[in-house]
């Protein structure tokens, strides 16, 4: 994999053009174009988008949002957590560890991470230590959330 690193992506029209390349290959539910377009204000905005470049080509990306503990329905006691909303790797680069590199980057924040697996990706998330949420709330918009817990964080149960 070499010296490739995860970078915070700028919210600008260059990134918008790079995201269009993913739309050509990807699943519509993973499209981040609309998310990016609604966030385009200026380059120095706090971007929720992260990516890996191979040369000048964006080859892997994710959106990562911090959720305040006042909205937490998953952990006891309540915690701030990260929602890994979308993760995608261009087809030619899949199976080479780039998705793992993005998730490992998210884990460096040492906060719990919640994701809703998409497109037959349960096995990927489970290999990275994510588990089904035990707390049966009104399902997360019809999804089955998976959670990753750093040491010392307890998941809420139905009791």
Tab-separated table of C-alpha atoms in Angstrom:
chain	number	residue	atom	x	y	z
A	1	UNK	CA	0.000	0.000	0.000
A	2	UNK	CA	2.999	2.316	0.316
A	3	UNK	CA	2.834	5.757	1.879
A	4	UNK	CA	-0.831	6.446	1.158
A	5	UNK	CA	-2.549	8.328	3.945
A	6	UNK	CA	-6.055	9.383	4.893
A	7	UNK	CA	-6.709	13.076	4.274
A	8	UNK	CA	-9.593	15.351	5.182
A	9	UNK	CA	-11.181	16.352	1.893
A	10	UNK	CA	-11.893	19.980	1.167
A	11	UNK	CA	-15.462	20.989	0.523
A	12	UNK	CA	-15.031	22.509	-2.914
A	13	UNK	CA	-15.750	21.985	-6.587
A	14	UNK	CA	-12.562	19.948	-7.170
A	15	UNK	CA	-13.783	17.381	-4.621
A	16	UNK	CA	-17.213	17.482	-6.254
A	17	UNK	CA	-15.623	16.491	-9.578
A	18	UNK	CA	-13.701	13.660	-7.865
A	19	UNK	CA	-16.921	12.367	-6.274
A	20	UNK	CA	-18.555	12.158	-9.710
A	21	UNK	CA	-16.038	9.422	-10.605
A	22	UNK	CA	-17.424	7.289	-7.758
A	23	UNK	CA	-20.979	7.793	-8.987
A	24	UNK	CA	-20.024	6.143	-12.287
A	25	UNK	CA	-19.107	2.910	-10.470
A	26	UNK	CA	-20.912	2.999	-7.195
A	27	UNK	CA	-24.208	2.159	-5.672
A	28	UNK	CA	-26.664	5.064	-5.557
A	29	UNK	CA	-27.111	4.701	-1.788
A	30	UNK	CA	-23.384	5.407	-1.323
A	31	UNK	CA	-23.431	8.621	-3.358
A	32	UNK	CA	-21.953	11.514	-1.427
A	33	UNK	CA	-22.519	14.087	-4.175
A	34	UNK	CA	-25.636	15.500	-2.562
A	35	UNK	CA	-23.960	15.595	0.871
A	36	UNK	CA	-21.006	17.470	-0.582
A	37	UNK	CA	-23.124	19.884	-2.635
A	38	UNK	CA	-25.128	20.840	0.448
A	39	UNK	CA	-21.879	21.507	2.362
A	40	UNK	CA	-20.070	23.581	-0.284
A	41	UNK	CA	-19.460	26.940	1.325
A	42	UNK	CA	-15.723	27.464	1.405
A	43	UNK	CA	-12.522	25.433	1.504
A	44	UNK	CA	-11.852	25.888	5.206
A	45	UNK	CA	-15.213	24.519	6.391
A	46	UNK	CA	-14.966	21.513	8.686
A	47	UNK	CA	-15.389	18.702	6.230
A	48	UNK	CA	-16.942	15.370	7.253
A	49	UNK	CA	-15.303	13.759	4.190
A	50	UNK	CA	-12.028	11.830	4.253
A	51	UNK	CA	-10.228	10.088	1.459
A	52	UNK	CA	-7.141	8.327	0.163
A	53	UNK	CA	-5.406	9.480	-2.995
A	54	UNK	CA	-3.286	7.329	-5.285
A	55	UNK	CA	-1.240	9.962	-7.069
A	56	UNK	CA	-3.806	12.627	-7.988
A	57	UNK	CA	-6.732	10.200	-8.013
A	58	UNK	CA	-9.157	9.899	-5.104
A	59	UNK	CA	-9.538	6.113	-4.762
A	60	UNK	CA	-11.338	5.681	-1.411
A	61	UNK	CA	-13.586	7.915	0.649
A	62	UNK	CA	-15.833	8.025	3.698
A	63	UNK	CA	-18.079	10.487	5.475
A	64	UNK	CA	-17.662	10.667	9.233
A	65	UNK	CA	-19.938	12.710	11.478
A	66	UNK	CA	-19.562	13.362	15.199
A	67	UNK	CA	-22.817	12.875	17.121
A	68	UNK	CA	-23.257	14.606	20.473
A	69	UNK	CA	-24.008	12.363	23.456
A	70	UNK	CA	-27.361	14.089	23.996
A	71	UNK	CA	-28.558	12.212	20.873
A	72	UNK	CA	-26.989	8.890	21.926
A	73	UNK	CA	-29.346	5.892	21.996
A	74	UNK	CA	-26.663	3.209	21.962
A	75	UNK	CA	-24.267	3.572	24.927
A	76	UNK	CA	-24.522	3.541	28.696
A	77	UNK	CA	-23.545	5.998	29.972
A	78	UNK	CA	-24.253	8.184	26.903
A	79	UNK	CA	-21.193	9.061	24.791
A	80	UNK	CA	-20.278	11.308	21.932
A	81	UNK	CA	-19.775	8.941	19.021
A	82	UNK	CA	-18.862	8.923	15.351
A	83	UNK	CA	-21.284	7.931	12.647
A	84	UNK	CA	-19.457	6.448	9.701
A	85	UNK	CA	-22.167	7.216	7.197
A	86	UNK	CA	-20.687	6.080	3.889
A	87	UNK	CA	-17.494	4.331	2.831
A	88	UNK	CA	-16.557	3.489	-0.733
A	89	UNK	CA	-13.468	2.317	-2.630
A	90	UNK	CA	-13.235	2.496	-6.424
A	91	UNK	CA	-13.603	-1.007	-7.947
A	92	UNK	CA	-10.010	-1.337	-9.221
A	93	UNK	CA	-8.663	-0.621	-5.705
A	94	UNK	CA	-10.965	-2.896	-3.670
A	95	UNK	CA	-9.496	-5.746	-1.633
A	96	UNK	CA	-6.203	-3.889	-1.093
A	97	UNK	CA	-6.811	-2.564	2.433
A	98	UNK	CA	-7.965	0.980	1.616
A	99	UNK	CA	-11.372	0.561	3.277
A	100	UNK	CA	-9.655	-0.839	6.374
A	101	UNK	CA	-7.256	2.125	6.369
A	102	UNK	CA	-10.202	4.560	6.422
A	103	UNK	CA	-11.920	2.689	9.273
A	104	UNK	CA	-8.652	2.452	11.232
A	105	UNK	CA	-8.305	6.224	10.824
A	106	UNK	CA	-11.806	6.721	12.285
A	107	UNK	CA	-10.860	4.481	15.231
A	108	UNK	CA	-7.951	6.820	16.123
A	109	UNK	CA	-10.520	9.266	17.530
A	110	UNK	CA	-11.082	6.697	20.333
A	111	UNK	CA	-14.840	7.281	20.227
A	112	UNK	CA	-17.498	4.632	19.643
A	113	UNK	CA	-18.389	4.280	15.967
A	114	UNK	CA	-21.818	3.451	14.547
A	115	UNK	CA	-22.437	2.468	10.950
A	116	UNK	CA	-25.305	1.059	8.940
A	117	UNK	CA	-23.787	-1.591	6.669
A	118	UNK	CA	-24.787	-1.343	3.051
A	119	UNK	CA	-24.407	-3.378	-0.109
A	120	UNK	CA	-23.611	-6.783	1.431
A	121	UNK	CA	-20.800	-5.401	3.597
A	122	UNK	CA	-21.532	-7.118	6.946
A	123	UNK	CA	-18.463	-9.377	6.635
A	124	UNK	CA	-16.163	-6.391	6.080
A	125	UNK	CA	-17.419	-4.625	9.203
A	126	UNK	CA	-17.291	-7.756	11.352
A	127	UNK	CA	-13.630	-8.358	10.362
A	128	UNK	CA	-12.910	-4.854	11.688
A	129	UNK	CA	-14.471	-5.562	15.084
A	130	UNK	CA	-17.958	-4.121	14.563
A	131	UNK	CA	-20.876	-5.931	16.184
A	132	UNK	CA	-24.642	-5.783	15.869
A	133	UNK	CA	-26.191	-3.293	18.253
A	134	UNK	CA	-27.737	-5.171	21.174
A	135	UNK	CA	-30.042	-2.325	22.148
A	136	UNK	CA	-33.321	-2.886	20.325
A	137	UNK	CA	-34.648	0.606	19.781
A	138	UNK	CA	-36.972	1.631	17.028
A	139	UNK	CA	-34.645	0.508	14.297
A	140	UNK	CA	-32.311	3.134	12.963
A	141	UNK	CA	-34.419	4.147	9.949
A	142	UNK	CA	-35.045	0.486	9.154
A	143	UNK	CA	-31.347	-0.402	9.338
A	144	UNK	CA	-29.465	-2.783	11.617
A	145	UNK	CA	-26.673	-0.653	13.045
A	146	UNK	CA	-23.227	-2.075	13.744
A	147	UNK	CA	-21.063	-0.642	16.514
A	148	UNK	CA	-17.376	-0.522	17.298
A	149	UNK	CA	-16.543	0.179	20.925
A	150	UNK	CA	-13.212	1.448	22.224
A	151	UNK	CA	-12.107	0.059	25.587
A	152	UNK	CA	-14.205	1.228	28.507
A	153	UNK	CA	-17.416	1.973	26.570
A	154	UNK	CA	-20.461	-0.131	27.368
A	155	UNK	CA	-23.312	-0.707	24.971
A	156	UNK	CA	-26.822	-0.143	26.258
A	157	UNK	CA	-29.038	-3.219	26.635
A	158	UNK	CA	-32.813	-3.647	26.644
A	159	UNK	CA	-33.121	-3.734	30.409
